Coordinates of C-alpha atoms and ligand atoms in Angstrom, one line a residue:
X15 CA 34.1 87.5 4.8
X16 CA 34.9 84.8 7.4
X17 CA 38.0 82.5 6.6
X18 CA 39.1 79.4 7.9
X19 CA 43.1 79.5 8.6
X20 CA 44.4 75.8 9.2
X21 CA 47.9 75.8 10.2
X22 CA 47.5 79.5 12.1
X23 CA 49.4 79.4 14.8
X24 CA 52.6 78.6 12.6
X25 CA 55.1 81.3 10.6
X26 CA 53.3 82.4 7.5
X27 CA 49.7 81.7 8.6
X28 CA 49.9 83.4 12.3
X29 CA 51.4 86.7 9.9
X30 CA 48.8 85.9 7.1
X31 CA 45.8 86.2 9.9
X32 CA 47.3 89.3 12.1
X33 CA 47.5 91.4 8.5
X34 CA 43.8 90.2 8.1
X35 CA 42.8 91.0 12.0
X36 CA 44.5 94.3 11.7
X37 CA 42.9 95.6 8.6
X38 CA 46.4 95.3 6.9
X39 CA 44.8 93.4 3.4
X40 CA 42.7 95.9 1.0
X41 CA 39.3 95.2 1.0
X42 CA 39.1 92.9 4.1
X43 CA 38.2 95.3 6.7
X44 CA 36.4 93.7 9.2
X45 CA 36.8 90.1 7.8
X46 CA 36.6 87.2 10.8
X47 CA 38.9 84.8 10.7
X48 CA 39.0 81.3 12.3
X49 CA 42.1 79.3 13.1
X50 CA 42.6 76.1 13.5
X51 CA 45.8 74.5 14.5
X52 CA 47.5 71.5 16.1
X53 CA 49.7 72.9 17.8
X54 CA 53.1 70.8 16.8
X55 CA 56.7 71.8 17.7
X56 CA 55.8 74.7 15.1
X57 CA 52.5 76.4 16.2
X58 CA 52.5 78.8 19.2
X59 CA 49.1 80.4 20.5
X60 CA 51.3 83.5 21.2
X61 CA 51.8 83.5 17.5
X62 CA 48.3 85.0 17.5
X63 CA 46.4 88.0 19.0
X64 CA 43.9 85.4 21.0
X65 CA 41.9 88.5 22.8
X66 CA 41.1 89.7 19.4
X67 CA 37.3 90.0 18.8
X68 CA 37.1 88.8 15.3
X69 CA 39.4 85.7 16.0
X70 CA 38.7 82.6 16.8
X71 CA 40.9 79.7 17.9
X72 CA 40.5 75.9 17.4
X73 CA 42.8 73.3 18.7
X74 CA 42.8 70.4 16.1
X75 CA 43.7 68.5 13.3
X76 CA 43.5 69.0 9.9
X77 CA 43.2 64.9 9.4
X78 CA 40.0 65.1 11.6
X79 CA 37.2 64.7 8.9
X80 CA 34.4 65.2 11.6
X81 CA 36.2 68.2 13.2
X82 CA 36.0 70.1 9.6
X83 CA 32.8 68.6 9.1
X84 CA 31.0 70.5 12.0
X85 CA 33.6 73.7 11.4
X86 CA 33.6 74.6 7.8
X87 CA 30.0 75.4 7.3
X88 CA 29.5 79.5 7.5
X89 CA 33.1 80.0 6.4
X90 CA 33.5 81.5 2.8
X91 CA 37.1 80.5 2.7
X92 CA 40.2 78.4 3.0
X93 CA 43.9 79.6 3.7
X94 CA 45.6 76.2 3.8
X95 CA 48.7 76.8 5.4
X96 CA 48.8 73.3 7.7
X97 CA 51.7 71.2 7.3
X98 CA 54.7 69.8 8.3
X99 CA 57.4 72.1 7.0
X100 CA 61.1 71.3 7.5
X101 CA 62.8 69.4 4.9
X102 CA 65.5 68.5 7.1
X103 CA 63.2 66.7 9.6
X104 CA 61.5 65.1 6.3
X105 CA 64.5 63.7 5.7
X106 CA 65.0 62.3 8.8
X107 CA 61.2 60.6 9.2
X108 CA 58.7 61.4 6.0
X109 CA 55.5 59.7 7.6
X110 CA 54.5 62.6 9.3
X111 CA 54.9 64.7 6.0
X112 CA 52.6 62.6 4.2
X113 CA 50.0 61.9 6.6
X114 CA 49.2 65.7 7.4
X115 CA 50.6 67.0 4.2
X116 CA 48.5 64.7 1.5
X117 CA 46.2 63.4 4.0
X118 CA 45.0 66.5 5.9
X119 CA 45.0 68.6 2.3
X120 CA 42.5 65.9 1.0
X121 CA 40.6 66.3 4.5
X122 CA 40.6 70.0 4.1
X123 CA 39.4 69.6 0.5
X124 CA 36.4 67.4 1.2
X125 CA 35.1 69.0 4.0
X126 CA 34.7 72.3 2.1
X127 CA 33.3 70.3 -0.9
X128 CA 30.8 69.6 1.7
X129 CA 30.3 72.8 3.2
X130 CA 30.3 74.9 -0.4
X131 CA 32.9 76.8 0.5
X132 CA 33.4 79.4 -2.1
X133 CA 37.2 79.5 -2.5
X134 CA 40.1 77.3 -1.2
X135 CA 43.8 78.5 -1.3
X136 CA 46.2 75.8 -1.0
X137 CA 49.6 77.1 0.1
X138 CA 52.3 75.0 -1.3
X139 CA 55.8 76.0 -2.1
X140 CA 58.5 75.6 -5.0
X141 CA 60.3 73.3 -4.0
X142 CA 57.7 70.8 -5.5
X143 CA 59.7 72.0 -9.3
X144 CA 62.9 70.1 -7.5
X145 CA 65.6 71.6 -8.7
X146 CA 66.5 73.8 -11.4
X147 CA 70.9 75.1 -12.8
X148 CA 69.4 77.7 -15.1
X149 CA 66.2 79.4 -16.6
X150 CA 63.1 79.6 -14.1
X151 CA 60.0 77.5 -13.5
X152 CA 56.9 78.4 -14.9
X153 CA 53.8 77.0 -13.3
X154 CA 53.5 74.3 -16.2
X155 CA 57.3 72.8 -15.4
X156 CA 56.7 69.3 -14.5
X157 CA 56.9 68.3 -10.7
X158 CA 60.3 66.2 -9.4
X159 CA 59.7 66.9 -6.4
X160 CA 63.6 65.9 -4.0
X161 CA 62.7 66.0 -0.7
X162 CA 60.0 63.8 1.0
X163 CA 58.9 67.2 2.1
X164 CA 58.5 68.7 -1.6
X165 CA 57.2 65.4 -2.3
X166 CA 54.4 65.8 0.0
X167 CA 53.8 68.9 -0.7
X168 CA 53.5 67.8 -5.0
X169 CA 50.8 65.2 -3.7
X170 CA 49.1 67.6 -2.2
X171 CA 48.9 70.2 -5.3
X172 CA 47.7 67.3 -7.5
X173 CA 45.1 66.2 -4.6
X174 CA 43.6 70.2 -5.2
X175 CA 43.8 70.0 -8.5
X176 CA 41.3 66.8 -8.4
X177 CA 39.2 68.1 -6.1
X178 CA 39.0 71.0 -8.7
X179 CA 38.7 68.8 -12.2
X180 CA 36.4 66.1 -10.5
X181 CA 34.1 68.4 -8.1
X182 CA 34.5 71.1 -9.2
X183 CA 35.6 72.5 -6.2
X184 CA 36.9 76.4 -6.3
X185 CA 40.7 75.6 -5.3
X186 CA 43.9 77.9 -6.3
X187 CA 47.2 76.6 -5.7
X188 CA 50.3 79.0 -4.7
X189 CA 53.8 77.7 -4.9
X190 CA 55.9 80.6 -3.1
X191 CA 59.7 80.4 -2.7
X192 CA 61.9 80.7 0.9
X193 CA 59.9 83.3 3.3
X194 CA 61.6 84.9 5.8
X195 CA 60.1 87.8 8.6
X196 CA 59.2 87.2 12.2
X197 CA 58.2 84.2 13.9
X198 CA 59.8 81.6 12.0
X199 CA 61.2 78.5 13.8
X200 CA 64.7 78.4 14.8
X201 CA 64.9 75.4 12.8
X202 CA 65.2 77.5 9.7
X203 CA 68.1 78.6 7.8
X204 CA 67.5 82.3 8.6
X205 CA 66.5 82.5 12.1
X206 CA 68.9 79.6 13.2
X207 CA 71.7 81.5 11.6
X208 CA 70.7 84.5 13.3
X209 CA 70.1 83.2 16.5
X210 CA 73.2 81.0 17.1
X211 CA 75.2 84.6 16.1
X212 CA 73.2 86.3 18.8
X213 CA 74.0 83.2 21.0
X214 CA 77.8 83.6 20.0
X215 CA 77.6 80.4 18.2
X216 CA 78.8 79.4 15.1
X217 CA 76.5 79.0 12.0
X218 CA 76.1 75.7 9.8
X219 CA 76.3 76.1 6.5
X220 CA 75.5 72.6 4.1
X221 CA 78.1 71.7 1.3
X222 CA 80.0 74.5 -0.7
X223 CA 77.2 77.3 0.5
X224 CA 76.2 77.8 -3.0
X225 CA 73.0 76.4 -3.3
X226 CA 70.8 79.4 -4.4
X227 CA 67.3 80.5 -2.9
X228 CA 64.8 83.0 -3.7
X229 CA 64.2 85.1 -0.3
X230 CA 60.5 86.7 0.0
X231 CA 59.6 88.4 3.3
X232 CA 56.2 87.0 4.3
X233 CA 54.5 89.8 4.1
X234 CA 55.1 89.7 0.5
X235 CA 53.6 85.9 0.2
X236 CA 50.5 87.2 2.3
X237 CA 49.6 89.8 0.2
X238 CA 50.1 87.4 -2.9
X239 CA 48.0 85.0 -1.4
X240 CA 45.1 87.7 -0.7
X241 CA 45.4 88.4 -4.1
X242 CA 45.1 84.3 -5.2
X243 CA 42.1 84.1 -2.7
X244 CA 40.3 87.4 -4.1
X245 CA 41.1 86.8 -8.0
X246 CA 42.5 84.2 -8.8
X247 CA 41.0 81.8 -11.3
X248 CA 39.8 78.5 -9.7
X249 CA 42.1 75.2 -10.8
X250 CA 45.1 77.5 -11.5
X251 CA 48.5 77.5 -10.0
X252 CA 50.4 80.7 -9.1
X253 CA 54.2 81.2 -8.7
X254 CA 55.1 83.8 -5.9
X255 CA 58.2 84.6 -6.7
X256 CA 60.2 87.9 -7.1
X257 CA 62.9 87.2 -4.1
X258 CA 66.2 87.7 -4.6
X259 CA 68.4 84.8 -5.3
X260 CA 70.9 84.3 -3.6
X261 CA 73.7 81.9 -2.7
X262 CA 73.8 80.6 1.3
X263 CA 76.9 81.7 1.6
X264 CA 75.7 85.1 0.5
X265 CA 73.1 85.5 2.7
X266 CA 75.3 84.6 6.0
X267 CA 77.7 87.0 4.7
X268 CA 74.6 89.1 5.0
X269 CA 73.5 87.8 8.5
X270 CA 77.1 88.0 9.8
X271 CA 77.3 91.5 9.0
X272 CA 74.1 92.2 10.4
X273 CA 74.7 90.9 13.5
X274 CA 77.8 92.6 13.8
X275 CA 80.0 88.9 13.3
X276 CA 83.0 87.8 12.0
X277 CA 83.0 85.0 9.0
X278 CA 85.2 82.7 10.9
X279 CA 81.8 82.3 12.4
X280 CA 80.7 80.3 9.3
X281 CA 81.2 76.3 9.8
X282 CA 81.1 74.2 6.7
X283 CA 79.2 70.8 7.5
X284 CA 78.3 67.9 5.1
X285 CA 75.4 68.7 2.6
X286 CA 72.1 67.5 3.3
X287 CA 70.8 64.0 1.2
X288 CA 69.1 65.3 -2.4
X289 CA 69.9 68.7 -1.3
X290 CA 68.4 71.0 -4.4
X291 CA 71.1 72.8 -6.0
X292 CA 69.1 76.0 -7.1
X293 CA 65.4 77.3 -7.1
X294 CA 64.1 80.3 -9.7
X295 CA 60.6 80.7 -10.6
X296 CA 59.2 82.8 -13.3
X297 CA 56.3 84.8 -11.7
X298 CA 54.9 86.9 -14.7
X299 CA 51.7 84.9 -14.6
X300 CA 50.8 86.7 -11.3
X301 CA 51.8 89.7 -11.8
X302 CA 50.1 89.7 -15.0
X303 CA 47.1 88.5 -14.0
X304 CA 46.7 89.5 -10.4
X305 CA 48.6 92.9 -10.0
X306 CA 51.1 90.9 -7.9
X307 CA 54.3 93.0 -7.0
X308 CA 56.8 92.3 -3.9
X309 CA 57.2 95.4 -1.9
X310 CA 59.9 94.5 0.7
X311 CA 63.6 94.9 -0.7
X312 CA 65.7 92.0 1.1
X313 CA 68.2 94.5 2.7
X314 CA 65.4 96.7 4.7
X315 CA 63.6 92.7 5.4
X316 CA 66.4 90.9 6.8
X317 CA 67.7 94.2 9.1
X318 CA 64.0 94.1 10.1
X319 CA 64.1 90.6 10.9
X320 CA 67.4 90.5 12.4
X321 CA 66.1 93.5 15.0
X322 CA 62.9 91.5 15.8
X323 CA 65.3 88.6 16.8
X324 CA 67.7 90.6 18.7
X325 CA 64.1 92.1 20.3
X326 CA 62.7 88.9 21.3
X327 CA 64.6 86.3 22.7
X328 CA 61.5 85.4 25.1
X329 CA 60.0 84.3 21.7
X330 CA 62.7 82.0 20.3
X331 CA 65.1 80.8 23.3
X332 CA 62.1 78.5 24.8
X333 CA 61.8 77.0 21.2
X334 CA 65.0 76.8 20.3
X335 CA 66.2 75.2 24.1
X336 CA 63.8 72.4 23.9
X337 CA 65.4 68.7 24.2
X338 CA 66.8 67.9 21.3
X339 CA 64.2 65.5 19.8
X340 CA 62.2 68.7 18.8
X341 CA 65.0 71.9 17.5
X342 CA 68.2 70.4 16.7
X343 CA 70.4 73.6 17.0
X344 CA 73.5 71.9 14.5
X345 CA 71.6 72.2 11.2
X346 CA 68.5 73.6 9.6
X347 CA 68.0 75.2 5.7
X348 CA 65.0 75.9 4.2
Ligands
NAD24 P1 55.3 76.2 10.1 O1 55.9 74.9 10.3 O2 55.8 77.4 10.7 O3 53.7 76.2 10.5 C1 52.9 75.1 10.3 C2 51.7 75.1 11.2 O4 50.8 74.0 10.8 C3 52.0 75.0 12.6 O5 51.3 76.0 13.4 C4 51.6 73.6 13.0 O6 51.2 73.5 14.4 C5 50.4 73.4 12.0 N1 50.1 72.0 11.8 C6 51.0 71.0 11.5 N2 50.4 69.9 11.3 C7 49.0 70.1 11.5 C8 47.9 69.3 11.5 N3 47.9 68.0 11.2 N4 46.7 69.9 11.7 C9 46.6 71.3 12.0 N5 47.7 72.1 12.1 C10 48.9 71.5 11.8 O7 55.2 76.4 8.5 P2 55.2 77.8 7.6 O8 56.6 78.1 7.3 O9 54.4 78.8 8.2 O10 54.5 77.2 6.3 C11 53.1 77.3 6.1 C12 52.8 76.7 4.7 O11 53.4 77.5 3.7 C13 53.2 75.3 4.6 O12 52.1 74.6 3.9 C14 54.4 75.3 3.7 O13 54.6 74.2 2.9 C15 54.2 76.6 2.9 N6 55.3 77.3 2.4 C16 56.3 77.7 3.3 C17 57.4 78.4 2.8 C18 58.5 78.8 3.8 O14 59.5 79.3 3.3 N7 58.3 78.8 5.1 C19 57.5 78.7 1.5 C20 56.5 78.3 0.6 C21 55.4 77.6 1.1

């Protein structure tokens, strides 16, 4: 199989294509994979094993119709990872969110219309539900999306599901809860925490600290999302859940004690605008369906992730030491 990764060089896609390249996904040995990336504040080259014989890298945009044009054909599918991913920065300036978000989705979508691609996954996330105090979303809840970032995100799901109801197109939708692993920008709530403790720095926390989150290593959402790509049903939407939720304040208590920190570490600052209160999906319809099953306890995935941070400072010090217009070191959730 040869699939087209957009968004690649970022978190969950640079892990979603080294499983692939390294044989890690049943019944994918040998697939090729091509990514194609733009490079923002978020995608690193060095996210991905460039010398590797079955990869290939493309610098460009997922708005570029003509790029995908000439690309797509000979690919027989479509991880869509691209976008802009920080709801804090979404908050701060949405027209990025929206242009690559809903405008590079429906790109992405029309180019492999063109190309008869055979299957597209579009990668979108939970926070498109908005906010939920109890019982769990089920992939028919209605979107109220909070965040120009969910909101973007909810435009782009209903974007796939036209391409699928007016052309037919083959395209599943995924909506995962938080990730967490290697690789993830310093921006985010994890590896900012963790990195400001290995810094000696104190950690942010928003509001009260008990806005709840569902916590999924990404190796968990990759293998859901082979699973999506190999069988799921085209036009349906898929919950990946089966994180543990948990409070912020629970999970620096977590970090803290990980990193070997004491919790006067912990600084309360004021909430972010429209922050969600409390995310919990229902995710029986893929495991029914698809076999789906999370296989990375959040105890063994956050010591894991802590040691690869404590490992790699050349990694995350560059990105996290930039001017200030890119990684604002005072804040970051989600
Ligand atoms: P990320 O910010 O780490 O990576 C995004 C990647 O997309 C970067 O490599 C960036 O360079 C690239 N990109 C941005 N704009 C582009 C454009 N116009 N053209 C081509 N490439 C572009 O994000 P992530 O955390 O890896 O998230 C990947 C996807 O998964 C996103 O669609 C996100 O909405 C979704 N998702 C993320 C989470 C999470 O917790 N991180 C949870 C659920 C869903």
């Amino acid at each position: 199989m040869k699939v087209l990764v957009t968004g690649g060089a970022g978190f969950i896609g640079s892990r979603y294509t080294r499983l692939l390249l390294g044989d890690r996904l049943p019944g994918h040995t040998g697939d090729r994979v091509t990514v194609l990336d733009k490079l923002t504040y978020a995608g690193h080259r060095d996210n991905l094993p460039l010398a590797h014989p079955r990869l290939r890298f493309v610098h460009g945009d997922v708005c570029d119709a003509r790029l995908l044009r000439d690309l797509l054909p000979g690919h027989d599918a479509v991880l869509h990872f691209a976008a802009e991913s920080h709801v804090d920065r979404s908050v701060r300036s949405g027209a990025a969110f929206v242009h690559t978000n809903v405008l590079g989705t429906q790109t992405v979508l029309e180019a492999a219309r063109a190309a008869k691609v055979a299957r597209v996954v579009h990668v979108s996330t939970d926070e498109v539900y908005g906010s939920i105090d109890t019982g769990r979303w089920t992939e028919e809840w209605p979107l109220a999306p909070n965040s120009p970032y969910a909101a973007s995100k909810a435009g782009a799901d209903l974007i796939a599901r036209s391409y699928w109801r007016t052309h037919g197109l083959d395209v599943c939708v995924t909506r995962c809860s938080n990730n967490y692993g290697p690789r993830q920008h310093p921006e985010k709530l994890i590896p900012l925490f963790v990195t400001n403790l290995l810094e000696g720095l104190p950690v942010p926390l928003y509001g009260d600290g008990r806005n709840v989150r569902e916590w999924l290593h990404v190796d968990d959402h990759c293998r859901a999302l082979q699973l999506v790509l190999d069988s799921g049903v085209a036009g349906e939407v898929y919950n990946v859940g089966g994180g543990d939720g948990t409070t912020n304040r629970d999970l620096t208590m977590r970090l803290l004690e990980l990193v070997g920190a004491e919790a006067s570490m912990i600084r309360q600052v004021a909430d972010r605008k429209g922050h969600d209160r409390r995310y919990a999906m229902d995710d029986r319809k893929i495991r029914r369906d698809l076999g789906y099953a999370p296989q990375v306890p959040l105890g063994r995935g956050l010591a894991e992730t802590v040691a690869w941070y404590r490992d790699r400072p050349d990694w995350w010090k560059p990105l996290k030491h930039r001017p200030p217009a890119t990684t604002r070191k005072e804040a970051g959730h989600d």
